[in-house]
Amino acid sequence: MAKRRMFSLDVVDTDKFLELPASSQSLYFHLGMRADDDGFVSSPKKITSMVNCSNDDLKLLLAKGFLIPFESGIVVITDWKVNNYLRGDRYNETQYKDEKEFLSITNSGKYIMKNDMDTTGVPNDCQMVSKLDTQVRLGKDRVDKDRLDNTTSCEKNTKRDELNEIINSYTMNEQIKEALRDFIKMRDAIKKPLTDRSLTLIVNKLDKLSKSDAEKVEILNQSIVNNWRGVFELKGRKEVSANDWLKN
């Protein structure tokens, strides 16, 4: 692994990056320095602890799309190819070839999961297809409406993906993931949709309320049943055991 790394202002001078807490920005640079020549980081949690950052900093980088996580625990830096260019004689391919197989590179040099690409190799997120040439006969109002519908759909898909990233980076427990998605649906149903920031606060509060996965599911179910906008200590019982949970 090289001892020198580069960071592009096209990445770190954007509002999206500069709005991150200073600790999250610091963690991004530390991860970048320790990544292999393809941008893969094998021990992001260890590095986070070693440089005195918090798990929230790591979760925020994941939620904002600066990192892409894998089930193996490895992460890759999304803008690695934007930040770094290595000469062929100095490049050593990553040992994480299985994870690399899941990735494609956009025209702008960003890593993206292959299942987030359409059949033409263009990212599905916010792909705007002009209908002006094919639908000019429908008139300007109809064309504008189609563009508005596409934009609205794009925004919904982007928001959904951001919330799913937070869920996937928060836990590997499928029951908690399902409960969190049901909680998001409930919030949508009561016209109080969650933002990525509010979902991050929700999962952080879950950790404070309980260390038990079983109890976290019960806490979420309690809020879903009562249409509560937040999560709260369980009413009428102090703790949910794993055995009780499995019986339900």
Coordinates of N, CA and C in Angstrom, one line a residue:
M1 N 0.8 -1.2 0.0 CA 0.0 0.0 0.0 C 0.9 1.2 0.0
A2 N 0.5 2.2 -0.8 CA 1.3 3.4 -0.9 C 1.2 4.2 0.4
K3 N 2.2 5.1 0.6 CA 2.3 5.9 1.8 C 1.8 7.3 1.6
R4 N 1.5 7.6 0.3 CA 0.9 8.9 0.0 C -0.4 8.8 -0.7
R5 N -1.4 9.6 -0.3 CA -2.7 9.6 -0.9 C -3.1 11.1 -1.3
M6 N -4.0 11.2 -2.2 CA -4.5 12.5 -2.7 C -6.0 12.6 -2.3
F7 N -6.4 13.9 -2.2 CA -7.8 14.2 -2.0 C -8.2 15.4 -2.9
S8 N -9.2 15.2 -3.6 CA -9.6 16.2 -4.6 C -10.6 17.2 -4.0
L9 N -10.4 18.5 -4.4 CA -11.3 19.6 -4.0 C -12.7 19.4 -4.5
D10 N -12.8 18.6 -5.6 CA -14.1 18.3 -6.2 C -14.9 17.5 -5.2
V11 N -14.3 16.9 -4.2 CA -15.0 16.1 -3.2 C -15.0 16.8 -1.9
V12 N -13.9 17.3 -1.4 CA -13.8 17.8 0.0 C -14.1 19.3 0.0
D13 N -14.3 19.9 -1.1 CA -14.7 21.4 -1.1 C -16.1 21.6 -1.4
T14 N -16.9 20.5 -1.4 CA -18.3 20.6 -1.6 C -19.1 20.9 -0.4
D15 N -20.3 21.5 -0.5 CA -21.1 21.8 0.7 C -21.5 20.4 1.4
K16 N -21.7 19.4 0.6 CA -22.1 18.1 1.2 C -21.0 17.6 2.1
F17 N -19.7 17.8 1.8 CA -18.6 17.4 2.6 C -18.4 18.4 3.8
L18 N -18.4 19.7 3.5 CA -18.1 20.7 4.5 C -19.1 20.8 5.5
E19 N -20.4 20.3 5.2 CA -21.4 20.4 6.2 C -21.3 19.2 7.2
L20 N -20.4 18.3 7.0 CA -20.2 17.2 7.9 C -19.5 17.7 9.2
P21 N -19.7 17.1 10.3 CA -19.0 17.5 11.5 C -17.5 17.3 11.3
A22 N -16.7 18.1 12.0 CA -15.2 18.1 11.8 C -14.7 16.7 12.0
S23 N -15.2 16.0 13.0 CA -14.8 14.6 13.3 C -15.0 13.7 12.2
S24 N -16.2 13.8 11.5 CA -16.5 13.0 10.3 C -15.6 13.3 9.2
Q25 N -15.3 14.6 9.0 CA -14.3 14.9 7.9 C -12.9 14.3 8.2
S26 N -12.5 14.4 9.5 CA -11.2 13.9 9.9 C -11.2 12.4 9.6
L27 N -12.2 11.7 10.0 CA -12.3 10.2 9.8 C -12.2 9.9 8.3
Y28 N -12.8 10.7 7.4 CA -12.7 10.5 6.0 C -11.3 10.5 5.5
F29 N -10.5 11.5 6.0 CA -9.1 11.6 5.6 C -8.3 10.4 6.1
H30 N -8.6 10.0 7.4 CA -7.8 8.9 7.9 C -8.1 7.6 7.2
L31 N -9.4 7.4 6.8 CA -9.7 6.2 6.0 C -9.0 6.2 4.7
G32 N -9.0 7.4 4.1 CA -8.4 7.6 2.8 C -6.9 7.2 2.8
M33 N -6.2 7.6 3.9 CA -4.8 7.4 4.0 C -4.5 5.9 4.2
R34 N -5.5 5.2 4.7 CA -5.2 3.7 5.0 C -5.9 2.8 4.0
A35 N -6.5 3.3 3.0 CA -7.1 2.5 2.0 C -6.1 1.8 1.1
D36 N -6.4 0.7 0.5 CA -5.5 0.1 -0.5 C -5.6 0.9 -1.8
D37 N -4.9 0.4 -2.8 CA -4.8 1.1 -4.1 C -6.1 1.1 -4.9
D38 N -7.1 0.4 -4.5 CA -8.4 0.5 -5.1 C -9.4 1.2 -4.2
G39 N -9.0 1.7 -3.0 CA -9.9 2.4 -2.1 C -10.6 1.6 -1.1
F40 N -10.2 0.3 -0.9 CA -10.9 -0.5 0.0 C -10.2 -0.4 1.4
V41 N -11.1 -0.4 2.5 CA -10.6 -0.3 3.8 C -11.1 -1.5 4.6
S42 N -10.2 -2.3 5.1 CA -10.6 -3.6 5.7 C -11.1 -3.5 7.1
S43 N -10.6 -2.5 7.8 CA -11.0 -2.4 9.2 C -11.5 -1.0 9.6
P44 N -12.6 -0.5 9.0 CA -13.1 0.9 9.3 C -13.4 1.1 10.7
K45 N -14.0 0.1 11.4 CA -14.3 0.3 12.8 C -13.1 0.5 13.7
K46 N -12.1 -0.3 13.4 CA -10.8 -0.2 14.2 C -10.2 1.1 14.0
I47 N -10.1 1.6 12.7 CA -9.5 2.9 12.4 C -10.3 4.0 13.1
T48 N -11.6 3.9 13.1 CA -12.5 4.9 13.7 C -12.1 5.1 15.2
S49 N -12.0 3.9 15.9 CA -11.6 4.0 17.3 C -10.2 4.5 17.5
M50 N -9.3 4.0 16.6 CA -7.9 4.4 16.8 C -7.6 5.9 16.6
V51 N -8.4 6.6 15.8 CA -8.2 8.0 15.6 C -9.2 8.9 16.4
N52 N -9.8 8.2 17.4 CA -10.6 8.9 18.4 C -11.9 9.6 17.8
C53 N -12.4 8.9 16.7 CA -13.7 9.3 16.2 C -14.7 8.3 16.7
S54 N -16.0 8.6 16.4 CA -17.1 7.8 17.0 C -17.8 7.0 15.9
N55 N -18.5 6.0 16.3 CA -19.3 5.2 15.3 C -20.3 6.1 14.6
D56 N -20.8 7.1 15.2 CA -21.7 8.1 14.5 C -21.0 8.7 13.3
D57 N -19.7 9.0 13.5 CA -19.0 9.6 12.3 C -18.9 8.6 11.2
L58 N -18.7 7.3 11.5 CA -18.6 6.3 10.4 C -20.0 6.1 9.8
K59 N -21.0 6.1 10.6 CA -22.4 6.0 10.1 C -22.8 7.1 9.2
L60 N -22.3 8.3 9.6 CA -22.7 9.5 8.8 C -22.0 9.5 7.4
L61 N -20.7 9.0 7.4 CA -20.0 8.9 6.1 C -20.7 7.9 5.2
L62 N -21.2 6.8 5.8 CA -22.0 5.8 5.1 C -23.3 6.4 4.6
A63 N -24.0 7.0 5.5 CA -25.3 7.6 5.1 C -25.3 8.6 4.0
K64 N -24.2 9.4 4.0 CA -24.1 10.5 3.0 C -23.4 10.0 1.7
G65 N -23.1 8.7 1.7 CA -22.6 8.2 0.4 C -21.1 8.3 0.2
F66 N -20.4 8.7 1.2 CA -18.9 8.9 1.0 C -18.2 7.5 1.1
L67 N -18.9 6.5 1.7 CA -18.4 5.2 1.8 C -19.5 4.2 1.3
I68 N -19.0 3.1 0.7 CA -20.0 2.0 0.3 C -19.6 0.8 1.2
P69 N -20.6 0.3 2.0 CA -20.3 -0.9 2.9 C -20.6 -2.2 2.2
F70 N -19.9 -3.2 2.7 CA -20.1 -4.6 2.2 C -20.4 -5.5 3.5
E71 N -21.1 -6.6 3.2 CA -21.5 -7.5 4.4 C -20.3 -8.0 5.1
S72 N -19.1 -8.1 4.4 CA -17.9 -8.6 5.1 C -17.4 -7.6 6.1
G73 N -17.9 -6.4 6.2 CA -17.4 -5.4 7.1 C -16.4 -4.4 6.4
I74 N -16.0 -4.7 5.2 CA -15.1 -3.9 4.4 C -15.9 -2.7 3.9
V75 N -15.3 -1.5 3.7 CA -15.9 -0.4 3.0 C -15.0 0.0 1.9
V76 N -15.6 0.7 0.9 CA -14.7 1.3 -0.2 C -15.1 2.8 -0.2
I77 N -14.1 3.6 -0.5 CA -14.3 5.0 -0.6 C -14.9 5.4 -2.0
T78 N -16.1 5.9 -2.0 CA -16.9 6.1 -3.2 C -16.1 6.9 -4.2
D79 N -15.5 8.0 -3.8 CA -14.8 8.9 -4.7 C -13.3 8.6 -4.9
W80 N -12.9 7.3 -4.6 CA -11.5 7.0 -4.7 C -10.9 7.4 -6.0
K81 N -11.5 7.1 -7.1 CA -10.9 7.3 -8.4 C -10.9 8.8 -8.7
V82 N -11.8 9.6 -8.1 CA -11.8 11.0 -8.2 C -10.6 11.6 -7.4
N83 N -10.4 11.1 -6.3 CA -9.3 11.6 -5.4 C -7.9 11.2 -5.9
N84 N -7.8 9.9 -6.3 CA -6.5 9.4 -6.5 C -6.2 8.9 -8.0
Y85 N -5.0 9.0 -8.4 CA -4.6 8.4 -9.7 C -3.2 7.8 -9.5
L86 N -3.1 6.5 -9.7 CA -1.9 5.8 -9.5 C -1.3 5.3 -10.9
R87 N -0.1 5.5 -11.1 CA 0.6 5.0 -12.3 C 0.5 3.5 -12.3
G88 N 0.5 2.9 -13.5 CA 0.4 1.4 -13.6 C 1.5 0.7 -12.9
D89 N 2.7 1.2 -12.9 CA 3.9 0.6 -12.3 C 3.9 0.7 -10.8
R90 N 3.0 1.5 -10.2 CA 2.9 1.7 -8.8 C 1.6 1.1 -8.2
Y91 N 0.7 0.6 -9.1 CA -0.6 0.1 -8.6 C -0.6 -1.3 -8.3
N92 N -1.1 -1.7 -7.1 CA -1.3 -3.0 -6.6 C -2.8 -3.3 -6.4
E93 N -3.4 -4.2 -7.2 CA -4.8 -4.4 -7.1 C -5.2 -4.9 -5.7
T94 N -6.4 -4.5 -5.3 CA -6.9 -4.9 -4.0 C -7.0 -6.5 -3.9
Q95 N -6.9 -6.9 -2.7 CA -7.1 -8.4 -2.4 C -8.6 -8.7 -2.3
Y96 N -9.4 -7.6 -2.2 CA -10.8 -7.8 -2.0 C -11.6 -7.9 -3.3
K97 N -11.2 -8.9 -4.1 CA -11.7 -9.0 -5.5 C -13.2 -9.3 -5.5
D98 N -13.7 -10.1 -4.5 CA -15.1 -10.4 -4.5 C -16.0 -9.2 -4.3
E99 N -15.5 -8.3 -3.4 CA -16.3 -7.1 -3.2 C -16.2 -6.2 -4.4
K100 N -15.0 -6.1 -5.0 CA -14.8 -5.3 -6.2 C -15.7 -5.7 -7.4
E101 N -16.1 -7.0 -7.4 CA -16.9 -7.5 -8.5 C -18.3 -6.8 -8.4
F102 N -18.7 -6.4 -7.3 CA -20.0 -5.8 -7.1 C -20.1 -4.3 -7.6
L103 N -18.9 -3.7 -7.9 CA -18.8 -2.3 -8.2 C -18.7 -2.0 -9.7
S104 N -19.2 -0.9 -10.1 CA -19.0 -0.3 -11.4 C -18.5 1.2 -11.1
I105 N -18.0 1.8 -12.2 CA -17.5 3.2 -12.1 C -18.2 4.0 -13.0
T106 N -18.8 5.1 -12.5 CA -19.6 6.1 -13.3 C -18.6 6.9 -14.2
N107 N -19.2 7.6 -15.1 CA -18.4 8.5 -16.0 C -17.7 9.6 -15.2
S108 N -18.2 9.9 -14.0 CA -17.5 11.0 -13.2 C -16.4 10.4 -12.3
G109 N -16.3 9.0 -12.4 CA -15.2 8.4 -11.6 C -15.6 7.9 -10.2
K110 N -16.9 7.8 -9.9 CA -17.4 7.4 -8.6 C -17.6 5.9 -8.7
Y111 N -17.4 5.2 -7.6 CA -17.8 3.8 -7.4 C -19.3 3.8 -7.2
I112 N -20.0 2.8 -7.8 CA -21.4 2.6 -7.5 C -21.7 1.1 -7.6
M113 N -22.6 0.6 -6.8 CA -23.0 -0.8 -6.8 C -23.6 -1.1 -8.2
K114 N -23.3 -2.3 -8.7 CA -23.8 -2.6 -10.1 C -25.3 -2.7 -10.1
N115 N -25.9 -3.1 -9.0 CA -27.4 -3.1 -9.0 C -28.0 -1.8 -8.9
D116 N -27.2 -0.7 -8.8 CA -27.7 0.7 -8.9 C -27.6 1.3 -10.2
M117 N -27.1 0.5 -11.2 CA -27.0 0.9 -12.6 C -28.1 0.4 -13.5
D118 N -28.5 1.1 -14.5 CA -29.5 0.5 -15.4 C -28.7 -0.2 -16.5
T119 N -29.4 -0.8 -17.5 CA -28.8 -1.6 -18.5 C -27.8 -0.8 -19.4
T120 N -27.9 0.5 -19.4 CA -27.0 1.3 -20.2 C -25.7 1.7 -19.5
G121 N -25.7 1.3 -18.2 CA -24.5 1.7 -17.4 C -24.6 3.1 -16.8
V122 N -25.8 3.6 -16.8 CA -26.1 5.0 -16.2 C -26.7 4.8 -14.9
P123 N -26.3 5.6 -13.8 CA -26.9 5.5 -12.5 C -28.4 5.7 -12.6
N124 N -29.2 4.9 -11.9 CA -30.6 5.1 -11.9 C -31.0 6.3 -11.1
D125 N -30.3 6.6 -10.1 CA -30.6 7.7 -9.2 C -30.6 9.0 -10.0
C126 N -31.7 9.7 -10.0 CA -31.8 11.0 -10.6 C -31.4 11.0 -12.1
Q127 N -31.7 9.9 -12.8 CA -31.5 9.9 -14.3 C -32.7 10.5 -14.9
M128 N -32.4 11.7 -15.5 CA -33.5 12.5 -16.1 C -33.5 12.3 -17.6
V129 N -34.6 11.7 -18.2 CA -34.7 11.4 -19.6 C -35.6 12.5 -20.2
S130 N -35.1 13.3 -21.2 CA -35.8 14.3 -21.8 C -36.9 13.7 -22.7
K131 N -38.1 14.2 -22.6 CA -39.2 13.8 -23.4 C -39.6 14.8 -24.4
L132 N -38.8 15.9 -24.5 CA -39.2 17.0 -25.4 C -39.4 16.6 -26.8
D133 N -38.4 15.8 -27.4 CA -38.4 15.5 -28.8 C -39.6 14.5 -29.1
T134 N -39.8 13.6 -28.2 CA -40.8 12.6 -28.5 C -42.2 13.0 -28.2
Q135 N -42.4 14.0 -27.3 CA -43.7 14.4 -26.8 C -44.0 15.8 -27.1
V136 N -43.4 16.5 -28.1 CA -43.6 17.8 -28.3 C -45.1 18.1 -28.7
R137 N -45.7 17.0 -29.3 CA -47.1 17.2 -29.7 C -48.0 17.3 -28.5
L138 N -47.5 16.9 -27.3 CA -48.4 17.0 -26.2 C -48.4 18.4 -25.6
G139 N -47.6 19.3 -26.0 CA -47.6 20.6 -25.5 C -46.6 20.8 -24.4
K140 N -46.3 22.1 -24.1 CA -45.3 22.4 -23.1 C -45.8 22.0 -21.7
D141 N -47.0 22.2 -21.4 CA -47.5 21.9 -20.1 C -47.4 20.4 -19.8
R142 N -47.6 19.6 -20.7 CA -47.5 18.1 -20.5 C -46.1 17.8 -20.3
V143 N -45.2 18.3 -21.1 CA -43.7 18.0 -21.0 C -43.2 18.5 -19.6
D144 N -43.6 19.7 -19.2 CA -43.2 20.1 -17.9 C -43.7 19.2 -16.8
K145 N -44.9 18.7 -16.9 CA -45.5 17.8 -15.9 C -44.7 16.5 -15.9
D146 N -44.4 16.0 -17.0 CA -43.6 14.8 -17.0 C -42.2 15.0 -16.3
R147 N -41.6 16.1 -16.6 CA -40.3 16.4 -16.0 C -40.5 16.5 -14.5
L148 N -41.6 17.1 -14.0 CA -41.8 17.2 -12.6 C -42.0 15.9 -12.0
D149 N -42.8 15.0 -12.7 CA -43.0 13.7 -12.1 C -41.7 12.9 -12.0
N150 N -40.9 13.0 -13.0 CA -39.6 12.3 -13.0 C -38.7 12.8 -11.8
T151 N -38.7 14.1 -11.6 CA -37.9 14.7 -10.5 C -38.4 14.2 -9.2
T152 N -39.8 14.2 -9.0 CA -40.4 13.8 -7.8 C -40.0 12.3 -7.5
S153 N -40.1 11.4 -8.5 CA -39.8 10.0 -8.4 C -38.3 9.9 -8.0
C154 N -37.4 10.7 -8.7 CA -36.0 10.6 -8.4 C -35.7 11.0 -6.9
E155 N -36.4 12.0 -6.5 CA -36.2 12.5 -5.1 C -36.6 11.4 -4.1
K156 N -37.7 10.7 -4.4 CA -38.2 9.7 -3.5 C -37.2 8.5 -3.5
N157 N -36.7 8.1 -4.7 CA -35.8 7.0 -4.7 C -34.5 7.3 -4.0
T158 N -34.0 8.6 -4.2 CA -32.8 9.0 -3.5 C -33.0 8.9 -2.0
K159 N -34.1 9.4 -1.5 CA -34.4 9.5 -0.1 C -34.5 8.0 0.4
R160 N -35.2 7.2 -0.3 CA -35.3 5.8 0.1 C -33.9 5.1 0.3
D161 N -33.1 5.3 -0.7 CA -31.7 4.7 -0.7 C -30.9 5.2 0.5
E162 N -31.0 6.5 0.8 CA -30.3 7.1 1.9 C -30.7 6.5 3.2
L163 N -32.1 6.3 3.4 CA -32.6 5.7 4.6 C -32.1 4.2 4.7
N164 N -32.2 3.5 3.6 CA -31.7 2.1 3.6 C -30.2 2.0 3.9
E165 N -29.4 2.9 3.5 CA -28.0 2.9 3.8 C -27.8 3.1 5.3
I166 N -28.6 4.0 5.9 CA -28.5 4.2 7.4 C -28.9 2.9 8.1
I167 N -30.0 2.2 7.7 CA -30.4 1.0 8.3 C -29.3 -0.1 8.1
N168 N -28.8 -0.3 6.9 CA -27.8 -1.3 6.7 C -26.5 -1.1 7.5
S169 N -26.2 0.2 7.6 CA -24.9 0.5 8.4 C -25.1 0.4 9.9
Y170 N -26.4 0.5 10.3 CA -26.7 0.4 11.7 C -26.7 -1.0 12.3
T171 N -27.3 -2.0 11.5 CA -27.4 -3.3 12.1 C -27.4 -4.3 11.0
M172 N -27.0 -5.6 11.4 CA -27.1 -6.7 10.5 C -28.3 -7.6 10.9
N173 N -29.0 -7.2 11.9 CA -30.2 -8.0 12.4 C -31.4 -7.7 11.5
E174 N -31.9 -8.8 10.9 CA -33.0 -8.6 9.9 C -34.3 -8.2 10.5
Q175 N -34.5 -8.6 11.8 CA -35.7 -8.2 12.5 C -35.8 -6.7 12.8
I176 N -34.6 -6.2 13.2 CA -34.5 -4.7 13.4 C -34.7 -4.0 12.1
K177 N -34.0 -4.5 11.1 CA -34.2 -3.8 9.8 C -35.6 -3.7 9.3
E178 N -36.3 -4.8 9.5 CA -37.7 -4.9 9.1 C -38.6 -3.9 9.9
A179 N -38.3 -3.9 11.2 CA -39.0 -3.0 12.1 C -38.7 -1.5 11.8
L180 N -37.5 -1.2 11.5 CA -37.2 0.2 11.1 C -37.9 0.6 9.8
R181 N -37.9 -0.3 8.8 CA -38.6 0.0 7.6 C -40.1 0.2 7.8
D182 N -40.7 -0.6 8.7 CA -42.1 -0.5 9.1 C -42.3 0.9 9.8
F183 N -41.4 1.3 10.6 CA -41.5 2.6 11.3 C -41.4 3.7 10.3
I184 N -40.6 3.6 9.2 CA -40.5 4.6 8.2 C -41.8 4.7 7.4
K185 N -42.4 3.5 7.1 CA -43.7 3.5 6.5 C -44.8 4.1 7.3
M186 N -44.8 3.9 8.6 CA -45.8 4.5 9.5 C -45.6 6.0 9.5
R187 N -44.4 6.5 9.5 CA -44.1 8.0 9.5 C -44.6 8.6 8.2
D188 N -44.4 7.8 7.1 CA -45.0 8.3 5.8 C -46.5 8.4 5.8
A189 N -47.1 7.3 6.5 CA -48.6 7.3 6.5 C -49.2 8.4 7.3
I190 N -48.5 8.9 8.4 CA -49.0 10.0 9.2 C -48.5 11.3 8.7
K191 N -48.0 11.3 7.5 CA -47.5 12.6 6.8 C -46.4 13.2 7.6
K192 N -45.6 12.4 8.2 CA -44.4 13.0 8.9 C -43.1 12.2 8.5
P193 N -42.8 12.2 7.2 CA -41.7 11.4 6.7 C -40.4 11.7 7.4
L194 N -39.6 10.6 7.5 CA -38.2 10.8 8.1 C -37.2 11.3 7.1
T195 N -36.3 12.1 7.6 CA -35.1 12.5 6.8 C -34.0 11.6 7.3
D196 N -32.9 11.6 6.5 CA -31.7 10.8 6.9 C -31.2 11.2 8.3
R197 N -31.3 12.5 8.6 CA -30.8 13.0 9.9 C -31.7 12.5 11.0
S198 N -33.0 12.6 10.8 CA -34.0 12.2 11.9 C -33.9 10.7 12.1
L199 N -33.6 9.9 11.0 CA -33.5 8.4 11.2 C -32.2 8.1 12.0
T200 N -31.1 8.9 11.7 CA -29.9 8.7 12.5 C -30.1 9.0 14.0
L201 N -30.9 10.0 14.3 CA -31.2 10.3 15.7 C -32.1 9.2 16.3
I202 N -33.0 8.6 15.5 CA -33.8 7.5 16.0 C -33.0 6.3 16.4
V203 N -32.1 5.9 15.5 CA -31.3 4.7 15.8 C -30.3 5.0 17.0
N204 N -29.8 6.2 17.0 CA -28.9 6.5 18.2 C -29.7 6.4 19.5
K205 N -31.0 6.9 19.5 CA -31.8 6.8 20.7 C -32.1 5.4 21.0
L206 N -32.3 4.6 20.0 CA -32.6 3.1 20.2 C -31.4 2.5 21.0
D207 N -30.2 2.9 20.7 CA -29.0 2.3 21.4 C -29.0 2.8 22.8
K208 N -29.5 4.0 23.1 CA -29.5 4.5 24.5 C -30.6 3.8 25.3
L209 N -31.7 3.5 24.6 CA -32.9 2.9 25.3 C -32.6 1.4 25.6
S210 N -31.9 0.7 24.8 CA -31.7 -0.7 25.0 C -30.5 -1.2 24.3
K211 N -29.8 -2.2 24.8 CA -28.7 -2.9 24.2 C -29.1 -4.2 23.6
S212 N -30.4 -4.6 23.9 CA -30.9 -5.8 23.4 C -31.6 -5.7 22.0
D213 N -31.3 -6.5 21.1 CA -31.9 -6.5 19.8 C -33.4 -6.7 19.9
A214 N -33.7 -7.7 20.7 CA -35.1 -8.1 20.9 C -35.9 -6.9 21.4
E215 N -35.4 -6.2 22.4 CA -36.1 -5.1 23.0 C -36.2 -3.9 22.0
K216 N -35.2 -3.7 21.2 CA -35.2 -2.6 20.2 C -36.4 -2.9 19.2
V217 N -36.6 -4.1 18.8 CA -37.8 -4.4 17.9 C -39.1 -4.1 18.6
E218 N -39.2 -4.4 19.9 CA -40.4 -4.2 20.7 C -40.6 -2.7 20.8
I219 N -39.6 -1.9 21.0 CA -39.7 -0.5 21.1 C -40.2 0.1 19.8
L220 N -39.7 -0.3 18.7 CA -40.1 0.1 17.4 C -41.6 -0.2 17.1
N221 N -41.9 -1.5 17.5 CA -43.3 -1.9 17.3 C -44.3 -1.1 18.1
Q222 N -43.8 -0.8 19.3 CA -44.6 0.1 20.2 C -45.0 1.4 19.6
S223 N -44.0 2.0 18.9 CA -44.2 3.3 18.3 C -45.0 3.1 17.0
I224 N -44.9 2.0 16.3 CA -45.6 1.8 15.1 C -47.1 1.6 15.4
V225 N -47.4 0.8 16.4 CA -48.8 0.6 16.8 C -49.5 1.9 17.3
N226 N -48.7 2.7 18.0 CA -49.3 3.9 18.5 C -49.2 5.2 17.6
N227 N -48.6 5.0 16.4 CA -48.3 6.1 15.5 C -47.5 7.2 16.2
W228 N -46.5 6.8 17.0 CA -45.7 7.8 17.6 C -44.5 8.2 16.7
R229 N -44.2 9.4 16.7 CA -43.2 10.0 15.8 C -41.8 9.6 16.3
G230 N -41.6 9.3 17.6 CA -40.3 8.9 18.1 C -40.3 7.5 18.7
V231 N -39.2 7.2 19.4 CA -39.1 5.9 20.1 C -38.9 6.2 21.6
F232 N -39.5 5.4 22.4 CA -39.6 5.6 23.8 C -39.4 4.3 24.6
E233 N -39.1 4.4 25.9 CA -39.0 3.3 26.8 C -40.2 2.5 26.7
L234 N -40.1 1.1 26.8 CA -41.3 0.3 26.8 C -42.2 0.6 27.9
K235 N -43.5 0.6 27.7 CA -44.5 0.8 28.7 C -44.9 -0.5 29.3
G236 N -44.9 -0.6 30.6 CA -45.5 -1.8 31.3 C -44.5 -3.0 31.4
R237 N -43.3 -2.9 30.9 CA -42.3 -3.9 31.0 C -40.9 -3.3 31.0
K238 N -40.0 -3.9 31.7 CA -38.7 -3.3 31.8 C -37.8 -3.9 30.7
E239 N -38.0 -5.1 30.3 CA -37.0 -5.7 29.4 C -37.7 -6.8 28.6
V240 N -37.3 -7.0 27.4 CA -37.8 -8.1 26.6 C -36.7 -9.1 26.4
S241 N -36.9 -10.3 26.8 CA -35.9 -11.3 26.6 C -35.9 -11.8 25.2
A242 N -34.7 -12.4 24.8 CA -34.6 -13.0 23.4 C -35.6 -14.1 23.3
N243 N -35.8 -14.9 24.3 CA -36.7 -16.1 24.3 C -38.1 -15.6 24.1
D244 N -38.6 -14.6 24.8 CA -39.9 -14.0 24.6 C -40.1 -13.6 23.2
W245 N -39.1 -12.9 22.7 CA -39.2 -12.4 21.3 C -39.3 -13.5 20.3
L246 N -38.6 -14.6 20.4 CA -38.6 -15.7 19.5 C -40.0 -16.4 19.5
K247 N -40.7 -16.3 20.7 CA -42.0 -17.0 20.8 C -43.1 -16.3 20.0
N248 N -42.9 -14.9 19.8 CA -43.9 -14.1 19.1 C -44.0 -14.5 17.6

